[in-house]
Amino acid sequence: MIVGKGAFITYIKEELDKLGFSDIADVAISEIINDQNTGILIEYTGAGISQSGYTNSILVIYPFDFIDGAGAIVVFPEDKRDWLEKQNIRQWAAEYMSGYCAFWNVEGCDWLHDALPAIKENKTSEAAIKTAAYMCARIAANIAVGRDVKRYPRFYLCRNLE
């Protein structure tokens, strides 16, 4: 099940369709709350996130627009969720991923550190939203076929594809 808003939903539907997942319907959040058998929730976080109790019992993929690229964090029901209480989840995720990359000397992540000022100003990028949709569609497809995926505290990070 995919929940989000605006262009992100259009992009993710297009990406999932390319992967053979074409029977995707828009569903209201109230329907998700009432359906405890929901398998996957993908929620576009944009500049911030509103958190409610429905995400505690299902797998959630949190995508992030990082201007020059995108990130995603996968949270299973049993995973820690204390980071979701942060004031600005997008900014926290960018700083967390950037710090991780710097500490472990991960190559090719300088773009994220350079984008931090724009992320703090809540700027967004159409290319990053498309990249996030691409990433999340592939993560969701891997989950659907039973492949292992990185889960919090691990994450996905990708420079814009366009």
PDB file of C-alpha atoms in Angstrom:
ATOM      1  CA  MET A   1       0.000   0.000   0.000  1.00  0.00           C
ATOM      2  CA  ILE A   2       1.334   3.427  -0.907  1.00  0.00           C
ATOM      3  CA  VAL A   3       0.419   6.608   0.898  1.00  0.00           C
ATOM      4  CA  GLY A   4       1.793   9.995  -0.050  1.00  0.00           C
ATOM      5  CA  LYS A   5       0.966  13.197  -1.811  1.00  0.00           C
ATOM      6  CA  GLY A   6       1.381  15.051  -5.042  1.00  0.00           C
ATOM      7  CA  ALA A   7       3.940  14.231  -7.677  1.00  0.00           C
ATOM      8  CA  PHE A   8       5.684  11.642  -5.493  1.00  0.00           C
ATOM      9  CA  ILE A   9       2.705   9.283  -5.768  1.00  0.00           C
ATOM     10  CA  THR A  10       2.585   9.704  -9.541  1.00  0.00           C
ATOM     11  CA  TYR A  11       6.302   8.982  -9.836  1.00  0.00           C
ATOM     12  CA  ILE A  12       6.228   5.958  -7.567  1.00  0.00           C
ATOM     13  CA  LYS A  13       3.242   4.489  -9.407  1.00  0.00           C
ATOM     14  CA  GLU A  14       5.147   4.883 -12.666  1.00  0.00           C
ATOM     15  CA  GLU A  15       8.220   3.187 -11.184  1.00  0.00           C
ATOM     16  CA  LEU A  16       6.210   0.320  -9.685  1.00  0.00           C
ATOM     17  CA  ASP A  17       4.389  -0.145 -12.985  1.00  0.00           C
ATOM     18  CA  LYS A  18       7.761  -0.545 -14.729  1.00  0.00           C
ATOM     19  CA  LEU A  19       8.515  -3.344 -12.259  1.00  0.00           C
ATOM     20  CA  GLY A  20       5.222  -5.125 -12.967  1.00  0.00           C
ATOM     21  CA  PHE A  21       3.217  -3.810 -10.012  1.00  0.00           C
ATOM     22  CA  SER A  22       0.385  -2.184 -11.934  1.00  0.00           C
ATOM     23  CA  ASP A  23      -2.616  -2.811  -9.659  1.00  0.00           C
ATOM     24  CA  ILE A  24      -2.022   0.101  -7.307  1.00  0.00           C
ATOM     25  CA  ALA A  25      -4.916   2.085  -5.906  1.00  0.00           C
ATOM     26  CA  ASP A  26      -5.016   5.268  -3.860  1.00  0.00           C
ATOM     27  CA  VAL A  27      -6.289   4.564  -0.338  1.00  0.00           C
ATOM     28  CA  ALA A  28      -7.157   7.003   2.431  1.00  0.00           C
ATOM     29  CA  ILE A  29      -5.137   6.891   5.662  1.00  0.00           C
ATOM     30  CA  SER A  30      -8.267   5.890   7.598  1.00  0.00           C
ATOM     31  CA  GLU A  31      -8.445   2.705   5.506  1.00  0.00           C
ATOM     32  CA  ILE A  32      -4.837   1.892   6.417  1.00  0.00           C
ATOM     33  CA  ILE A  33      -5.527   2.370  10.116  1.00  0.00           C
ATOM     34  CA  ASN A  34      -8.443  -0.061   9.893  1.00  0.00           C
ATOM     35  CA  ASP A  35      -6.463  -2.665   7.899  1.00  0.00           C
ATOM     36  CA  GLN A  36      -3.876  -4.249  10.198  1.00  0.00           C
ATOM     37  CA  ASN A  37      -2.846  -6.683   7.420  1.00  0.00           C
ATOM     38  CA  THR A  38      -1.294  -3.919   5.341  1.00  0.00           C
ATOM     39  CA  GLY A  39       2.088  -5.044   4.079  1.00  0.00           C
ATOM     40  CA  ILE A  40       3.952  -1.931   2.943  1.00  0.00           C
ATOM     41  CA  LEU A  41       3.370   1.770   3.471  1.00  0.00           C
ATOM     42  CA  ILE A  42       5.371   4.304   1.498  1.00  0.00           C
ATOM     43  CA  GLU A  43       4.924   7.839   2.740  1.00  0.00           C
ATOM     44  CA  TYR A  44       6.496  10.902   1.106  1.00  0.00           C
ATOM     45  CA  THR A  45       8.008  12.965   3.906  1.00  0.00           C
ATOM     46  CA  GLY A  46       9.033  16.142   2.105  1.00  0.00           C
ATOM     47  CA  ALA A  47      10.100  18.878   4.490  1.00  0.00           C
ATOM     48  CA  GLY A  48       8.586  17.214   7.527  1.00  0.00           C
ATOM     49  CA  ILE A  49       6.397  14.387   8.643  1.00  0.00           C
ATOM     50  CA  SER A  50       3.256  13.953  10.641  1.00  0.00           C
ATOM     51  CA  GLN A  51       3.464  10.754  12.622  1.00  0.00           C
ATOM     52  CA  SER A  52       0.481   8.795  13.829  1.00  0.00           C
ATOM     53  CA  GLY A  53      -0.017   5.409  15.444  1.00  0.00           C
ATOM     54  CA  TYR A  54      -0.814   3.530  12.239  1.00  0.00           C
ATOM     55  CA  THR A  55       2.869   3.270  11.283  1.00  0.00           C
ATOM     56  CA  ASN A  56       3.773   1.313  14.424  1.00  0.00           C
ATOM     57  CA  SER A  57       2.277  -1.964  13.185  1.00  0.00           C
ATOM     58  CA  ILE A  58       3.410  -2.036   9.555  1.00  0.00           C
ATOM     59  CA  LEU A  59       6.606  -1.842   7.541  1.00  0.00           C
ATOM     60  CA  VAL A  60       7.296   1.732   6.472  1.00  0.00           C
ATOM     61  CA  ILE A  61       9.652   3.101   3.827  1.00  0.00           C
ATOM     62  CA  TYR A  62      10.551   6.725   4.557  1.00  0.00           C
ATOM     63  CA  PRO A  63      11.829   8.499   1.412  1.00  0.00           C
ATOM     64  CA  PHE A  64      13.727  11.766   1.557  1.00  0.00           C
ATOM     65  CA  ASP A  65      14.326  14.504  -1.001  1.00  0.00           C
ATOM     66  CA  PHE A  66      17.928  15.624  -0.452  1.00  0.00           C
ATOM     67  CA  ILE A  67      18.061  18.166  -3.333  1.00  0.00           C
ATOM     68  CA  ASP A  68      20.967  16.570  -5.228  1.00  0.00           C
ATOM     69  CA  GLY A  69      19.890  13.043  -4.405  1.00  0.00           C
ATOM     70  CA  ALA A  70      17.544  10.991  -2.278  1.00  0.00           C
ATOM     71  CA  GLY A  71      17.577   8.734   0.725  1.00  0.00           C
ATOM     72  CA  ALA A  72      15.302   6.120   2.231  1.00  0.00           C
ATOM     73  CA  ILE A  73      15.000   4.445   5.605  1.00  0.00           C
ATOM     74  CA  VAL A  74      13.081   1.181   5.982  1.00  0.00           C
ATOM     75  CA  VAL A  75      11.473   0.568   9.370  1.00  0.00           C
ATOM     76  CA  PHE A  76       9.981  -2.790  10.299  1.00  0.00           C
ATOM     77  CA  PRO A  77       7.339  -2.964  13.071  1.00  0.00           C
ATOM     78  CA  GLU A  78       9.881  -4.214  15.626  1.00  0.00           C
ATOM     79  CA  ASP A  79      12.540  -1.583  14.801  1.00  0.00           C
ATOM     80  CA  LYS A  80      13.309   1.454  16.949  1.00  0.00           C
ATOM     81  CA  ARG A  81      11.279   4.515  16.012  1.00  0.00           C
ATOM     82  CA  ASP A  82      12.535   7.136  18.448  1.00  0.00           C
ATOM     83  CA  TRP A  83      14.087   9.121  15.586  1.00  0.00           C
ATOM     84  CA  LEU A  84      10.574   9.748  14.242  1.00  0.00           C
ATOM     85  CA  GLU A  85       9.987  12.133  17.148  1.00  0.00           C
ATOM     86  CA  LYS A  86      12.601  14.594  15.835  1.00  0.00           C
ATOM     87  CA  GLN A  87      11.396  18.087  14.904  1.00  0.00           C
ATOM     88  CA  ASN A  88      12.498  17.898  11.265  1.00  0.00           C
ATOM     89  CA  ILE A  89      12.853  14.275  10.163  1.00  0.00           C
ATOM     90  CA  ARG A  90      14.221  15.200   6.735  1.00  0.00           C
ATOM     91  CA  GLN A  91      16.973  17.374   8.187  1.00  0.00           C
ATOM     92  CA  TRP A  92      17.770  14.787  10.856  1.00  0.00           C
ATOM     93  CA  ALA A  93      17.998  12.018   8.216  1.00  0.00           C
ATOM     94  CA  ALA A  94      20.276  14.131   5.999  1.00  0.00           C
ATOM     95  CA  GLU A  95      22.589  14.901   8.923  1.00  0.00           C
ATOM     96  CA  TYR A  96      22.510  11.269  10.112  1.00  0.00           C
ATOM     97  CA  MET A  97      23.364   9.871   6.668  1.00  0.00           C
ATOM     98  CA  SER A  98      25.965  12.553   5.970  1.00  0.00           C
ATOM     99  CA  GLY A  99      27.610  11.936   9.347  1.00  0.00           C
ATOM    100  CA  TYR A 100      27.620   8.186   8.788  1.00  0.00           C
ATOM    101  CA  CYS A 101      29.250   8.621   5.367  1.00  0.00           C
ATOM    102  CA  ALA A 102      31.874  10.997   6.774  1.00  0.00           C
ATOM    103  CA  PHE A 103      32.693   8.740   9.742  1.00  0.00           C
ATOM    104  CA  TRP A 104      33.061   5.621   7.593  1.00  0.00           C
ATOM    105  CA  ASN A 105      34.727   7.479   4.674  1.00  0.00           C
ATOM    106  CA  VAL A 106      32.029   6.395   2.229  1.00  0.00           C
ATOM    107  CA  GLU A 107      32.975   7.754  -1.178  1.00  0.00           C
ATOM    108  CA  GLY A 108      30.522   9.641  -3.360  1.00  0.00           C
ATOM    109  CA  CYS A 109      28.482  11.206  -0.526  1.00  0.00           C
ATOM    110  CA  ASP A 110      29.941  14.730  -0.563  1.00  0.00           C
ATOM    111  CA  TRP A 111      26.883  15.935  -2.447  1.00  0.00           C
ATOM    112  CA  LEU A 112      24.735  15.242   0.628  1.00  0.00           C
ATOM    113  CA  HIS A 113      26.973  17.265   2.941  1.00  0.00           C
ATOM    114  CA  ASP A 114      26.939  20.108   0.380  1.00  0.00           C
ATOM    115  CA  ALA A 115      23.112  19.999   0.230  1.00  0.00           C
ATOM    116  CA  LEU A 116      22.618  20.361   4.011  1.00  0.00           C
ATOM    117  CA  PRO A 117      22.154  24.178   3.944  1.00  0.00           C
ATOM    118  CA  ALA A 118      19.431  23.897   1.273  1.00  0.00           C
ATOM    119  CA  ILE A 119      17.776  21.042   3.188  1.00  0.00           C
ATOM    120  CA  LYS A 120      17.747  23.212   6.339  1.00  0.00           C
ATOM    121  CA  GLU A 121      15.950  25.893   4.292  1.00  0.00           C
ATOM    122  CA  ASN A 122      13.342  23.256   3.274  1.00  0.00           C
ATOM    123  CA  LYS A 123      14.177  23.543  -0.414  1.00  0.00           C
ATOM    124  CA  THR A 124      13.117  20.626  -2.572  1.00  0.00           C
ATOM    125  CA  SER A 125      14.036  19.179  -5.926  1.00  0.00           C
ATOM    126  CA  GLU A 126      11.846  17.518  -8.550  1.00  0.00           C
ATOM    127  CA  ALA A 127      14.786  15.328  -9.600  1.00  0.00           C
ATOM    128  CA  ALA A 128      15.301  14.196  -5.983  1.00  0.00           C
ATOM    129  CA  ILE A 129      11.603  13.352  -5.611  1.00  0.00           C
ATOM    130  CA  LYS A 130      11.822  11.218  -8.781  1.00  0.00           C
ATOM    131  CA  THR A 131      14.983   9.551  -7.472  1.00  0.00           C
ATOM    132  CA  ALA A 132      13.257   8.821  -4.139  1.00  0.00           C
ATOM    133  CA  ALA A 133      10.325   7.251  -6.011  1.00  0.00           C
ATOM    134  CA  TYR A 134      12.719   5.123  -8.062  1.00  0.00           C
ATOM    135  CA  MET A 135      14.531   3.939  -4.929  1.00  0.00           C
ATOM    136  CA  CYS A 136      11.366   3.212  -2.968  1.00  0.00           C
ATOM    137  CA  ALA A 137       9.786   1.267  -5.831  1.00  0.00           C
ATOM    138  CA  ARG A 138      12.806  -1.008  -5.953  1.00  0.00           C
ATOM    139  CA  ILE A 139      12.877  -1.407  -2.177  1.00  0.00           C
ATOM    140  CA  ALA A 140       9.155  -2.258  -2.166  1.00  0.00           C
ATOM    141  CA  ALA A 141       9.633  -4.764  -5.012  1.00  0.00           C
ATOM    142  CA  ASN A 142      12.468  -6.444  -3.103  1.00  0.00           C
ATOM    143  CA  ILE A 143      10.277  -6.681  -0.009  1.00  0.00           C
ATOM    144  CA  ALA A 144       7.386  -8.066  -2.079  1.00  0.00           C
ATOM    145  CA  VAL A 145       9.509 -10.941  -3.408  1.00  0.00           C
ATOM    146  CA  GLY A 146      11.085 -11.704  -0.032  1.00  0.00           C
ATOM    147  CA  ARG A 147      14.566 -10.282  -0.553  1.00  0.00           C
ATOM    148  CA  ASP A 148      16.490  -8.831   2.357  1.00  0.00           C
ATOM    149  CA  VAL A 149      16.553  -5.047   2.531  1.00  0.00           C
ATOM    150  CA  LYS A 150      18.550  -2.596   4.598  1.00  0.00           C
ATOM    151  CA  ARG A 151      16.574  -1.551   7.629  1.00  0.00           C
ATOM    152  CA  TYR A 152      17.058   1.151  10.219  1.00  0.00           C
ATOM    153  CA  PRO A 153      19.689   2.057  11.397  1.00  0.00           C
ATOM    154  CA  ARG A 154      20.967   1.273   7.883  1.00  0.00           C
ATOM    155  CA  PHE A 155      19.682   3.328   4.964  1.00  0.00           C
ATOM    156  CA  TYR A 156      19.682   3.860   1.218  1.00  0.00           C
ATOM    157  CA  LEU A 157      21.321   6.858  -0.404  1.00  0.00           C
ATOM    158  CA  CYS A 158      21.559   7.769  -4.080  1.00  0.00           C
ATOM    159  CA  ARG A 159      22.626  10.805  -6.088  1.00  0.00           C
ATOM    160  CA  ASN A 160      19.936  12.076  -8.474  1.00  0.00           C
ATOM    161  CA  LEU A 161      19.445   9.819 -11.454  1.00  0.00           C
ATOM    162  CA  GLU A 162      18.678  12.700 -13.838  1.00  0.00           C
TER     163      GLU A 162
END
